[in-house]
CSV table of C-alpha atoms in Angstrom, one decimal:
chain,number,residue,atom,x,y,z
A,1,UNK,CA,2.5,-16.5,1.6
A,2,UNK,CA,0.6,-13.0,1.6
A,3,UNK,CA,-0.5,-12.3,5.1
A,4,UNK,CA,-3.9,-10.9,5.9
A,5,UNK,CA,-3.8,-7.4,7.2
A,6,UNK,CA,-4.7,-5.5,10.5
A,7,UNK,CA,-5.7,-2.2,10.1
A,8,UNK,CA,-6.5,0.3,12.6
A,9,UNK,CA,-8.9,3.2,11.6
A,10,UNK,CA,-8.0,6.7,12.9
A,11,UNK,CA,-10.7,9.0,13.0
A,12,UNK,CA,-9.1,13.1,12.3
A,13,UNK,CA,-10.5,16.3,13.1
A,14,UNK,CA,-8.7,19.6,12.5
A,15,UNK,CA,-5.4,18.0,12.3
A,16,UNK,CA,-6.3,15.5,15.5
A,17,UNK,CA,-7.8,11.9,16.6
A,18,UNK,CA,-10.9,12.0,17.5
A,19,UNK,CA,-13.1,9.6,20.1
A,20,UNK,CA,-11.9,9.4,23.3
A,21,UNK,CA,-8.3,7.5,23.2
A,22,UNK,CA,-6.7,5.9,26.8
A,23,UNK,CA,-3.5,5.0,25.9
A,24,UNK,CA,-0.9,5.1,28.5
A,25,UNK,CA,2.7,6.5,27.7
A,26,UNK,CA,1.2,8.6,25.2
A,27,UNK,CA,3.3,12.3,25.4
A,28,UNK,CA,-0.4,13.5,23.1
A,29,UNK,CA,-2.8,11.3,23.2
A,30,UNK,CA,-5.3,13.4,20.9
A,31,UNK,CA,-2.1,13.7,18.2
A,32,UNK,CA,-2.4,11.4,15.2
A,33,UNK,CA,1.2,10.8,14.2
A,34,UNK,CA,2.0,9.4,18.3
A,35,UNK,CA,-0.9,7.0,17.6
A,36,UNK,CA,0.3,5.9,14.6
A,37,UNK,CA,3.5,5.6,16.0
A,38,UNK,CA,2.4,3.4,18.6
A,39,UNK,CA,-0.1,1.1,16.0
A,40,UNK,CA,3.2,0.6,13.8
A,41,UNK,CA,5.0,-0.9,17.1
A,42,UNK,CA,2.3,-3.1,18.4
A,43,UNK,CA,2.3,-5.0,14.4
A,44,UNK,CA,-0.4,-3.1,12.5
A,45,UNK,CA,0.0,-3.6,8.9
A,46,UNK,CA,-1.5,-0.6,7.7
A,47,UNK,CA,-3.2,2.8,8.9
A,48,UNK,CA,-6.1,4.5,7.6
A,49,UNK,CA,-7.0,8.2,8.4
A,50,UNK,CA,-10.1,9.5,7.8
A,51,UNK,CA,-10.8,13.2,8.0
A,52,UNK,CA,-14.3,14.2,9.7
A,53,UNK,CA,-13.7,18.1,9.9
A,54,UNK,CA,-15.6,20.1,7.4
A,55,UNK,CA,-13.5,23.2,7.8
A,56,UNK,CA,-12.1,25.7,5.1
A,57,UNK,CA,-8.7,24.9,6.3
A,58,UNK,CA,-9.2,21.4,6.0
A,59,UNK,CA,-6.8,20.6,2.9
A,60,UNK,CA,-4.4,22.3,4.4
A,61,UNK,CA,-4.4,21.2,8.0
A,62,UNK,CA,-4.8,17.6,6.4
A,63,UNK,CA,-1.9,17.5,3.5
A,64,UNK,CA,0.3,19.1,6.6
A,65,UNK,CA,-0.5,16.1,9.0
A,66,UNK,CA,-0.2,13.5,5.6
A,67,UNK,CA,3.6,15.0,5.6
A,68,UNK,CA,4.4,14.5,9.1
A,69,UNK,CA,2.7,11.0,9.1
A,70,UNK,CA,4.5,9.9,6.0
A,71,UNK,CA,7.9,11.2,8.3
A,72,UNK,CA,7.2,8.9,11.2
A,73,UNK,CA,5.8,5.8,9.7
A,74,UNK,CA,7.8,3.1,7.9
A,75,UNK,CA,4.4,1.2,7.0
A,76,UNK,CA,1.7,2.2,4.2
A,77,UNK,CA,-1.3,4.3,4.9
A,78,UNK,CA,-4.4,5.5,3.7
A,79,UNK,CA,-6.3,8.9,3.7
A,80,UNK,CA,-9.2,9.3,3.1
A,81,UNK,CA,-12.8,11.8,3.7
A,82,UNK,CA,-14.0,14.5,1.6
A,83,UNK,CA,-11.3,13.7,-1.5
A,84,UNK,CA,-13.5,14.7,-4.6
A,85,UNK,CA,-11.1,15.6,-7.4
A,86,UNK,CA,-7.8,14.8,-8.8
A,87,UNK,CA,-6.4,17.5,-7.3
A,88,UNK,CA,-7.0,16.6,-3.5
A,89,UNK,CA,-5.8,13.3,-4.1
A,90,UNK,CA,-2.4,14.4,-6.3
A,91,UNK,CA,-1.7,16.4,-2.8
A,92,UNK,CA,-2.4,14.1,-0.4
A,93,UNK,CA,-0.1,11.7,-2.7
A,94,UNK,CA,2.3,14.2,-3.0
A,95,UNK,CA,2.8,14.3,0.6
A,96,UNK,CA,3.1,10.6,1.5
A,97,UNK,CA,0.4,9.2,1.6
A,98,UNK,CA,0.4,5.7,-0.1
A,99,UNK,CA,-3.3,5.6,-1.1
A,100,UNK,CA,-6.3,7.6,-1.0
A,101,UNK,CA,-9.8,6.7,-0.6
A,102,UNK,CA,-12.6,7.5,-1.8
A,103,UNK,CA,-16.5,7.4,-1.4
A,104,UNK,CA,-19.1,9.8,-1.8
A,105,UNK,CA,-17.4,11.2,-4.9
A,106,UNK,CA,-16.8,8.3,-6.7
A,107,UNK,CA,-20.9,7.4,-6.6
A,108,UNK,CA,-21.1,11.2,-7.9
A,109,UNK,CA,-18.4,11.2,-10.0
A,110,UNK,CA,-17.9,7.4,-11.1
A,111,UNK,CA,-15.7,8.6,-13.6
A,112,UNK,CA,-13.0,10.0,-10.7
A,113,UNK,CA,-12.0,6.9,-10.2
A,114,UNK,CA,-11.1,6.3,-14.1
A,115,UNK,CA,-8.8,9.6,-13.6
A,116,UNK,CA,-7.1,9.0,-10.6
A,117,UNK,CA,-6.4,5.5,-11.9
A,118,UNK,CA,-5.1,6.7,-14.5
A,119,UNK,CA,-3.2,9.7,-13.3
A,120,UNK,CA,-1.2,7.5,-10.1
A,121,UNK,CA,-1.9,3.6,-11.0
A,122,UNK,CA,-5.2,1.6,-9.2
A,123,UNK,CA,-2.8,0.4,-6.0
A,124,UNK,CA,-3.2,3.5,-4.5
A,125,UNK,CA,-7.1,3.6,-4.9
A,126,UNK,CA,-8.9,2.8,-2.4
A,127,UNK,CA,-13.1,2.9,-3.2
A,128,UNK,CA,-14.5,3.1,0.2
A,129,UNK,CA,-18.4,1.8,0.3
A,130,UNK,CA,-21.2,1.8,2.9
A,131,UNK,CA,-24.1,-0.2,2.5
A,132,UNK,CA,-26.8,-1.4,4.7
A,133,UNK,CA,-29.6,-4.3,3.8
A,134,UNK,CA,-32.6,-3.1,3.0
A,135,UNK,CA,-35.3,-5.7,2.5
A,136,UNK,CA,-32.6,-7.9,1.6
A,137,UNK,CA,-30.5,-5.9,-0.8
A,138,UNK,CA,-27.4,-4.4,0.5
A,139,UNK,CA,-27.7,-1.0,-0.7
A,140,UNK,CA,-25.1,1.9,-0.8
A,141,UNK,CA,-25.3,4.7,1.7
A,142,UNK,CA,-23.5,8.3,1.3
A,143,UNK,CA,-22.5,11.3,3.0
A,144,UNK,CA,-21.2,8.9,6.2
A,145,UNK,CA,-24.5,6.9,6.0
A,146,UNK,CA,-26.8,9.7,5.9
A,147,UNK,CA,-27.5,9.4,1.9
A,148,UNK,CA,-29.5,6.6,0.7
A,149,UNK,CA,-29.2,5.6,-3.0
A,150,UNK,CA,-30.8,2.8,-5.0
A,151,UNK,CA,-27.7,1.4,-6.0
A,152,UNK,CA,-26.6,-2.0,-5.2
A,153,UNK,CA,-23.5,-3.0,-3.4
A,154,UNK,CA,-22.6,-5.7,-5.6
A,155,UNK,CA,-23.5,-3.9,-8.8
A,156,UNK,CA,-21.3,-0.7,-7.2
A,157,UNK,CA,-18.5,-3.1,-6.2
A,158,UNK,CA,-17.9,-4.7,-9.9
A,159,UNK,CA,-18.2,-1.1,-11.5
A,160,UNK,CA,-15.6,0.2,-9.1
A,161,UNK,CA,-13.1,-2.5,-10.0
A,162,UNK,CA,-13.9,-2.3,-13.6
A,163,UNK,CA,-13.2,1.8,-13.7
A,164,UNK,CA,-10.0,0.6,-11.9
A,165,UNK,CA,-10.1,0.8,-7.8
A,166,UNK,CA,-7.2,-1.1,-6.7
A,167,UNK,CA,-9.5,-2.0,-3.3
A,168,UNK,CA,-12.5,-2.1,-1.4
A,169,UNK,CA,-12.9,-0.8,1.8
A,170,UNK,CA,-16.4,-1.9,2.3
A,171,UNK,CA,-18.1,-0.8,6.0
A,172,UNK,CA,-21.4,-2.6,6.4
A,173,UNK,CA,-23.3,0.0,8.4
A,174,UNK,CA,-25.9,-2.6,10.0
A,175,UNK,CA,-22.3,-4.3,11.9
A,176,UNK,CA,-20.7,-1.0,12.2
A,177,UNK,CA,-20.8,-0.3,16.0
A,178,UNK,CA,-22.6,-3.2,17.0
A,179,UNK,CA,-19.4,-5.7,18.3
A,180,UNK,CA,-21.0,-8.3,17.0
A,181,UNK,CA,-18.8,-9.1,14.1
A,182,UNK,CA,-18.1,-8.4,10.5
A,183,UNK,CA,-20.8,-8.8,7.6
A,184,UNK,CA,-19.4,-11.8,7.1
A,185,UNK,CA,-22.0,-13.2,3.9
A,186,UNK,CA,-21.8,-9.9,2.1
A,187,UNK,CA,-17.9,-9.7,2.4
A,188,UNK,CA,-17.4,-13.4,1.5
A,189,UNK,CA,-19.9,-12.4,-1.8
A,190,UNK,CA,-18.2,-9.5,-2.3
A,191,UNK,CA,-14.5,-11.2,-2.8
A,192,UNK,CA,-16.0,-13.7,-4.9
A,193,UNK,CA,-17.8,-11.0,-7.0
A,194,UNK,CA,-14.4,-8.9,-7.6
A,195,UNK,CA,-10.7,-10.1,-7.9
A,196,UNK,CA,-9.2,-7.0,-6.3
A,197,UNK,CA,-8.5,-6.9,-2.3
A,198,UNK,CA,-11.6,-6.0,0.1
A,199,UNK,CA,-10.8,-4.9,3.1
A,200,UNK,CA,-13.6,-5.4,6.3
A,201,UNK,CA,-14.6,-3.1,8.2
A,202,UNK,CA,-17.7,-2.6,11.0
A,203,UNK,CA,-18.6,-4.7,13.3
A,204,UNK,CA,-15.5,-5.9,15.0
A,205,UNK,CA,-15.7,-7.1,19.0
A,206,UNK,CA,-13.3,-9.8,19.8
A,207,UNK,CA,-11.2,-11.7,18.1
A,208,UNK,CA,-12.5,-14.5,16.8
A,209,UNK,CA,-14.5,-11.7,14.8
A,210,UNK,CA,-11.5,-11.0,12.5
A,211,UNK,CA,-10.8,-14.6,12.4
A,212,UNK,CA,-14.3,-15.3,11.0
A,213,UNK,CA,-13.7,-12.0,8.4
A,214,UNK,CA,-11.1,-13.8,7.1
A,215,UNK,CA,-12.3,-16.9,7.1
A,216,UNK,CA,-15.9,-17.2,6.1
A,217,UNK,CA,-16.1,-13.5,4.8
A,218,UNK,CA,-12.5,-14.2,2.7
A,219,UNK,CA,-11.5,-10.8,3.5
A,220,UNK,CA,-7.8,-10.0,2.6
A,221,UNK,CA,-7.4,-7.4,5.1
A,222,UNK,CA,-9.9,-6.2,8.6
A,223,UNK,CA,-10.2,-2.7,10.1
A,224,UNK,CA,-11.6,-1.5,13.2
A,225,UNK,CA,-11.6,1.7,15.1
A,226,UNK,CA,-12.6,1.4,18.9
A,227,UNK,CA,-11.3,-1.9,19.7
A,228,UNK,CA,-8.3,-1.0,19.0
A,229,UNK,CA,-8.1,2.7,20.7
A,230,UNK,CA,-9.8,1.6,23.5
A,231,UNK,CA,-7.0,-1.3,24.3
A,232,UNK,CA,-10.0,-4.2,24.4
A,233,UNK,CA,-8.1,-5.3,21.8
A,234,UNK,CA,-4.0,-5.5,21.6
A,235,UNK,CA,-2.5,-6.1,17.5
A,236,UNK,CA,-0.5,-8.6,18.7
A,237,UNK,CA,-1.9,-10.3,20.9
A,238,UNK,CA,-5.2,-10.3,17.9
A,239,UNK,CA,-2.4,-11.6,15.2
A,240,UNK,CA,-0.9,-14.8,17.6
A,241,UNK,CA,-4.7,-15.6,18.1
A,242,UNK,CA,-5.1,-15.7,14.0
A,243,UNK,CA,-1.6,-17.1,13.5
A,244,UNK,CA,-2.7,-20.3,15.9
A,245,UNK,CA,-5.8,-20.6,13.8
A,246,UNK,CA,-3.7,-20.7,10.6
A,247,UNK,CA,-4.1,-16.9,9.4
A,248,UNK,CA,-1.1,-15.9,8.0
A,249,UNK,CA,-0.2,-12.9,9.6
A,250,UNK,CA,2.9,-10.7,9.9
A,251,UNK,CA,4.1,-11.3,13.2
B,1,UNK,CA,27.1,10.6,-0.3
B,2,UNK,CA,25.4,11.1,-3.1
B,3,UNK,CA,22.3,10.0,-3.4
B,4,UNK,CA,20.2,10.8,-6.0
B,5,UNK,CA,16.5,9.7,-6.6
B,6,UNK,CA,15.0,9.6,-10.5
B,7,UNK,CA,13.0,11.9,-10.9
B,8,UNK,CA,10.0,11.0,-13.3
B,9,UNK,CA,6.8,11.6,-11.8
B,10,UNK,CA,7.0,8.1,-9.7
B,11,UNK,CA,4.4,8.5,-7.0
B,12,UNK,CA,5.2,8.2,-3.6
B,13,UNK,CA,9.0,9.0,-3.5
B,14,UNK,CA,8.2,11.1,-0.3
B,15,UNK,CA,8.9,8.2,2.0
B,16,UNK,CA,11.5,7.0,0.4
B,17,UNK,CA,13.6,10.2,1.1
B,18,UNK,CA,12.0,9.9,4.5
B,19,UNK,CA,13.6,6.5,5.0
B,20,UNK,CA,17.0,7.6,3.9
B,21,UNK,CA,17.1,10.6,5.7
B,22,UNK,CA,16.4,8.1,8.8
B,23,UNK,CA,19.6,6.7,7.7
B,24,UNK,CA,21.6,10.1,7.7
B,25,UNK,CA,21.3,10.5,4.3
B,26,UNK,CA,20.0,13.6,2.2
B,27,UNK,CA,18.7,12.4,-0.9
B,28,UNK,CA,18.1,14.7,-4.1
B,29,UNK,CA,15.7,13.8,-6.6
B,30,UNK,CA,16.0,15.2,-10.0
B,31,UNK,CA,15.7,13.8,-14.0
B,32,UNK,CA,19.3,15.6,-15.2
B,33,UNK,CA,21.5,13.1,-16.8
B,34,UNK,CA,24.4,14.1,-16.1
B,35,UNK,CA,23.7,14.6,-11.5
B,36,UNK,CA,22.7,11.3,-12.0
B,37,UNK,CA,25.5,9.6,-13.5
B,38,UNK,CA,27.8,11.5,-11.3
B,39,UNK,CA,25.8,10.1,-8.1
B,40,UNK,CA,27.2,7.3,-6.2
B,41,UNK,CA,24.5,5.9,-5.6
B,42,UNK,CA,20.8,6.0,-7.7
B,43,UNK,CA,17.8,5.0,-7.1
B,44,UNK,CA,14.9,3.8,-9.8
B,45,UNK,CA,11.8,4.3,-7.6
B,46,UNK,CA,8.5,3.5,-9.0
B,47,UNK,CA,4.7,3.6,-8.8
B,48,UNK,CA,2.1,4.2,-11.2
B,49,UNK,CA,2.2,2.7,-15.1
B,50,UNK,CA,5.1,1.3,-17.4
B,51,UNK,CA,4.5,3.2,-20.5
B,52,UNK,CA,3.6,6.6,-18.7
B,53,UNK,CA,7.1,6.0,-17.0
B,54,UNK,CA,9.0,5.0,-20.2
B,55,UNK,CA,8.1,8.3,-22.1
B,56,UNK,CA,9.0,10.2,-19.2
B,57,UNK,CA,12.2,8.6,-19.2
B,58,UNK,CA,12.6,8.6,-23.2
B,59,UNK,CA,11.7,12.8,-23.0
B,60,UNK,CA,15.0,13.4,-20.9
B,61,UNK,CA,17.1,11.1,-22.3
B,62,UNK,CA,17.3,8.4,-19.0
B,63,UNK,CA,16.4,5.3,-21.1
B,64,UNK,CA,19.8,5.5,-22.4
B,65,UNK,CA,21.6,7.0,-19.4
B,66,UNK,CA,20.5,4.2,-17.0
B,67,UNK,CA,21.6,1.8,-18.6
B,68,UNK,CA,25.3,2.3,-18.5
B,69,UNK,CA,25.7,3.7,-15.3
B,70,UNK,CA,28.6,2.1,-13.7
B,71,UNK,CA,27.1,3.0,-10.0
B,72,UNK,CA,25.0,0.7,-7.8
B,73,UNK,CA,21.6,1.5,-8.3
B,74,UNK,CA,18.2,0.1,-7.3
B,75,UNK,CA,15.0,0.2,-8.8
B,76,UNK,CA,12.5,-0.3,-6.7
B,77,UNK,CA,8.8,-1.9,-7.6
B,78,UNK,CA,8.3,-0.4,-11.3
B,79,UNK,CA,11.4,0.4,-11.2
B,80,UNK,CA,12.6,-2.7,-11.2
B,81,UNK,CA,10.2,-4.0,-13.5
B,82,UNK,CA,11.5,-1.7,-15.9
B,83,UNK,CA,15.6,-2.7,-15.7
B,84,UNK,CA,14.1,-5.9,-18.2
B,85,UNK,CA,13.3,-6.5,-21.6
B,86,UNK,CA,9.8,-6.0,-21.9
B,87,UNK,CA,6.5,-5.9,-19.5
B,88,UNK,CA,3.0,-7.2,-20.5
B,89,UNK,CA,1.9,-3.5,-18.7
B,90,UNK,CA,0.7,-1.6,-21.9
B,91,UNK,CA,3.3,-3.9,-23.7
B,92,UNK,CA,5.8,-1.6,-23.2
B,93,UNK,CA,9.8,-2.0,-23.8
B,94,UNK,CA,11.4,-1.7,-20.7
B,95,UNK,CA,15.5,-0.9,-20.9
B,96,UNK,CA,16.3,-4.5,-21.6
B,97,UNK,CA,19.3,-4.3,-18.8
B,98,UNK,CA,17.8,-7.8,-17.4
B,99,UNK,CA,16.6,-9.7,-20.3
B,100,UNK,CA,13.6,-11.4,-19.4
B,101,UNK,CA,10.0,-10.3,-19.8
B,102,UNK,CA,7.6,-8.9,-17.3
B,103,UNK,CA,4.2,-10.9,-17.1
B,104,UNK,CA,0.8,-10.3,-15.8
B,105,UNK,CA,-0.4,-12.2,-12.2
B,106,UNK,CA,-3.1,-14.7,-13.1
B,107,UNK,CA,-6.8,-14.0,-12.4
B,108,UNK,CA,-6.6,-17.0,-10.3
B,109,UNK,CA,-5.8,-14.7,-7.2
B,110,UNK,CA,-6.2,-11.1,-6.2
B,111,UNK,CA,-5.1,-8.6,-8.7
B,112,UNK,CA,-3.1,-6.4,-7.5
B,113,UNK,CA,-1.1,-8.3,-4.4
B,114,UNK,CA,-1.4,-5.7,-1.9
B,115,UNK,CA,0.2,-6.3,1.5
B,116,UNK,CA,3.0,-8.5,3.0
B,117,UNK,CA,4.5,-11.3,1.9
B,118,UNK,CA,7.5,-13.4,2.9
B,119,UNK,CA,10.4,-13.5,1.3
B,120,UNK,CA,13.0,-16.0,0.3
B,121,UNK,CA,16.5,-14.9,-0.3
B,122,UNK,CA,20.0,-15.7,-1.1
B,123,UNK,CA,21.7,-13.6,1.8
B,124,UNK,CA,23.7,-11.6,-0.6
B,125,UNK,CA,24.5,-8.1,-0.4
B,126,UNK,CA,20.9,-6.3,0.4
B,127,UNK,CA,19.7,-8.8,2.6
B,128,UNK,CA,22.5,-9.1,5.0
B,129,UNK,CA,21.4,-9.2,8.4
B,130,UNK,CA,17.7,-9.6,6.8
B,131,UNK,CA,15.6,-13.5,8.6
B,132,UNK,CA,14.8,-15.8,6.2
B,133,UNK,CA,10.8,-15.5,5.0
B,134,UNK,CA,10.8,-11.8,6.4
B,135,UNK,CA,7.9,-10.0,5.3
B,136,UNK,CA,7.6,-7.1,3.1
B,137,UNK,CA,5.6,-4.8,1.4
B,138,UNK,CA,4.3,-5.3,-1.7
B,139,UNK,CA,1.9,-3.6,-4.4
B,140,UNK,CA,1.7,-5.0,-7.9
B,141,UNK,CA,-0.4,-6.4,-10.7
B,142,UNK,CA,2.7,-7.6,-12.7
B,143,UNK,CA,5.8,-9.8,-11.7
B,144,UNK,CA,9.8,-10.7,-12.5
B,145,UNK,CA,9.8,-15.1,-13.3
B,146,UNK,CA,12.4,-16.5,-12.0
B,147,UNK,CA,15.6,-16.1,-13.7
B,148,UNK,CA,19.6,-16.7,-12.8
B,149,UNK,CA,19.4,-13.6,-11.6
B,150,UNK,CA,16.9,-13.8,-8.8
B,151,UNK,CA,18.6,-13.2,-5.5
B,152,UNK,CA,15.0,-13.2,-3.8
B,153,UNK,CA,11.8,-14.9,-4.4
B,154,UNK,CA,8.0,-14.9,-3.2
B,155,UNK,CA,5.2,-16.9,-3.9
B,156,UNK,CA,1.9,-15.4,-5.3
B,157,UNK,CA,0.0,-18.2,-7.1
B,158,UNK,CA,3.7,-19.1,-8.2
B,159,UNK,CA,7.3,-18.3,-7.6
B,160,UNK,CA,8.3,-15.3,-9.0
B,161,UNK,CA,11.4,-12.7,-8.4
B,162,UNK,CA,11.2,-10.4,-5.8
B,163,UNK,CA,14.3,-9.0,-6.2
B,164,UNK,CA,17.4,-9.3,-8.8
B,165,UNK,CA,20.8,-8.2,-9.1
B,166,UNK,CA,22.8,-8.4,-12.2
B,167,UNK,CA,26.2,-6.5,-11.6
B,168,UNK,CA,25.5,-3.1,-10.2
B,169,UNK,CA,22.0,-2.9,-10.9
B,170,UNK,CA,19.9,-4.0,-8.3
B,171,UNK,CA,16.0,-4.5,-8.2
B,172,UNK,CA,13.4,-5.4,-5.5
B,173,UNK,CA,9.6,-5.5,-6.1
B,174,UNK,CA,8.5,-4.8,-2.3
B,175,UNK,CA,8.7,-0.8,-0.7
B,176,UNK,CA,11.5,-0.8,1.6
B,177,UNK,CA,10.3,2.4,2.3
B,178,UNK,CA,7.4,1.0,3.4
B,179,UNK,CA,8.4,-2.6,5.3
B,180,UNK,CA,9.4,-1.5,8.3
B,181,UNK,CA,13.0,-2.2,10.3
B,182,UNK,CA,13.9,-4.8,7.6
B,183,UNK,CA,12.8,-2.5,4.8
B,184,UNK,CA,15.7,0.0,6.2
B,185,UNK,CA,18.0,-2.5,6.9
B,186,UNK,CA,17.7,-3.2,3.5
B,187,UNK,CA,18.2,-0.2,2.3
B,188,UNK,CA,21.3,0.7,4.5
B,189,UNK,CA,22.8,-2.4,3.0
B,190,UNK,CA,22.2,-0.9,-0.7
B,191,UNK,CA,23.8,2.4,1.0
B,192,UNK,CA,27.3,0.2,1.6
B,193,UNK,CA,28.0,-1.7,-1.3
């Protein structure tokens, strides 16, 4: 049976993790490939990175650290954060990455997501999507959140399956930072609505949180961010929790 | 030894060398015919879409070469796919080494299965030393049925093969690459027969 997925978000800034991060036994706490390192131990299923920095030299600081991520990790992973054209994603490909994400430029550019498709196959793209409910709508947010559109989540969700994402990473920005849990009604909608994997993300606290994404919001895979760096929350001892509640999970 | 990886514009073949180098070896990738029958061992990595690959293949000559090489070799997701007849993907020929047909996953669950799944094996050759219902990864829209040539299986709305062997030509749909110790382990096994 598929197991549902654990992922662990790593925030990057010129080349390192950024948020404050206490691991113990860490030689470089602040260095991306060590954390990933250490996430791949503890049972995380996946990794996604997600570049912040708005630098010149970003490309190049971030298809370096792709390289040495893909050298030290022997589980997939995701890049994603200011990927706009082909081009960016052929090099973060290139370099080991196993998919690449994108947001902003896909509501820009819908068509991107026909060409990259096309170009490397839909399982390594990701269409990441942040929405918040607005008078009742869940409506799509850009630029991190700052960008307000008038497009609908559900609307944007089919299109992007249809031009050929291969997931959705969809953030619900009213959970996201709140540790309250997941969006639970919009993800459940959501993987009703499309027939590719959705992945959670925002909102996550404890761990009956992920056990609700999964199984009222039917989400095939959960990520979180602070929980996780912060140790409130340990992968495995999250994934014995779900496999007692009769989650399938990689254990 | 030498391993050499096909070259045809397959994706993510970074981490595969990765992987092997883990295992001491030093891989080469390249789309000459005549490296790669010389190799002693090959591997038929794969990502990205059937027909796309199969011209690639046709323009150096490889759908001819592969299929008489006398060397183990081991196609890997796509490249597995395409060691049989035919795949619903594009409706494209594959080189009919394994003759069954490749079909499309149902709408009935998530298309494509991305993630890990467990998988059930016969113990031979690549899966020595590998549990029972280990869990791999796995990315695809379009599966192997099950045939006498199934040395592995997984269940995704049905049984289907998730890895073959038919003399020297070996096959598994996961990433090894990508599925952790027992993804080396089974790699290192395909790096001793």
């Amino acid at each position: 049976m598929i197991a549902k997925r654990i992922i662990p978000c790593l925030d990057i800034k010129d080349g390192r993790t950024v948020k404050g991060i206490n691991f113990i036994n860490l030689i470089d706490a602040g260095d991306p490939v060590e954390l990933a390192k250490r996430y791949t131990i503890e049972g995380a299923d996946e990794l996604v990175f997600l570049d912040i920095s708005a630098t010149e030299q970003k490309r190049k600081t971030l298809s370096d650290l792709v390289l040495r991520v893909a050298e030290a990790l022997d589980i997939p992973f995701t890049v994603g954060g200011g990927v706009s054209s082909l081009k960016d994603a052929k090099i973060l490909l290139k370099n080991g990455a196993d998919k690449v994400s994108i947001n902003s430029a896909a509501v820009k550019n819908p068509n991107l997501i026909n060409e990259m498709s096309n170009a490397f196959g839909n399982q390594c793209v990701v269409v990441a999507i942040d929405a918040k409910k607005i008078n009742n709508k869940w409506i799509v947010h850009l630029v991190g959140g700052k960008e307000k559109t008038n497009i609908s989540l559900f609307d944007w969700a089919s299109e992007v399956e249809l031009r050929g994402a291969g997931e959705i990473l969809f953030t619900s920005m009213d959970n996201d930072g709140t540790k309250n849990g997941f969006a639970n009604s919009a993800l459940h909608k959501l993987s009703k609505i499309v027939n590719i994997p959705v992945i959670a993300s925002g909102g996550a606290g404890n761990l009956k949180h992920f056990y609700e994404a999964f199984e009222i919001g039917k989400a095939d895979a959960a990520l979180a961010a602070s929980v996780f760096h912060y140790d409130e929350i340990r992968i495995k001892e999250l994934k014995e929790h779900l496999q007692k509640k009769n989650i399938p999970v990689r254990l | 030894m030498n391993v050499i990886i096909i070259d045809y514009d397959a994706g993510n073949v970074r981490s595969l060398q990765f992987a092997l180098n883990k295992l001491g070896v030093n891989s080469i990738l390249s789309n000459d015919p005549e490296k790669i029958s010389s190799a002693d061992k090959v591997i038929f990595p794969g990502q990205g879409q059937a027909s796309s690959a199969m011209i690639k293949l046709k323009k150096k000559g490889l759908d001819k070469v592969i299929p008489n090489l006398k060397q183990p070799l081991l196609g890997i997701c796509l490249g597995m796919q395409l060691l049989c007849l035919k795949t619903k993907e594009g409706n494209t020929q594959g080189l009919g080494i394994i003759k069954i047909n490749v079909e499309k996953f149902p709408d009935t669950v998530k298309v494509p299965q991305m993630g890990w799944n467990t998988v059930n094996h016969l113990s031979r050759n690549l899966f020595k030393g590998i549990k029972q219902d280990a869990y791999m990864y796995l990315v695809h829209s379009f599966y192997v049925p099950l045939i006498d040539e199934t040395s592995a299986h997984s269940f995704y709305s049905l049984n289907y093969s998730v890895a073959i062997e038919k003399n020297n030509f070996y096959g598994v749909q996961f990433h090894p690459e990508k599925s952790s110790n027992d993804g080396l382990l089974l790699l290192e096994n395909f790096l001793k027969i």
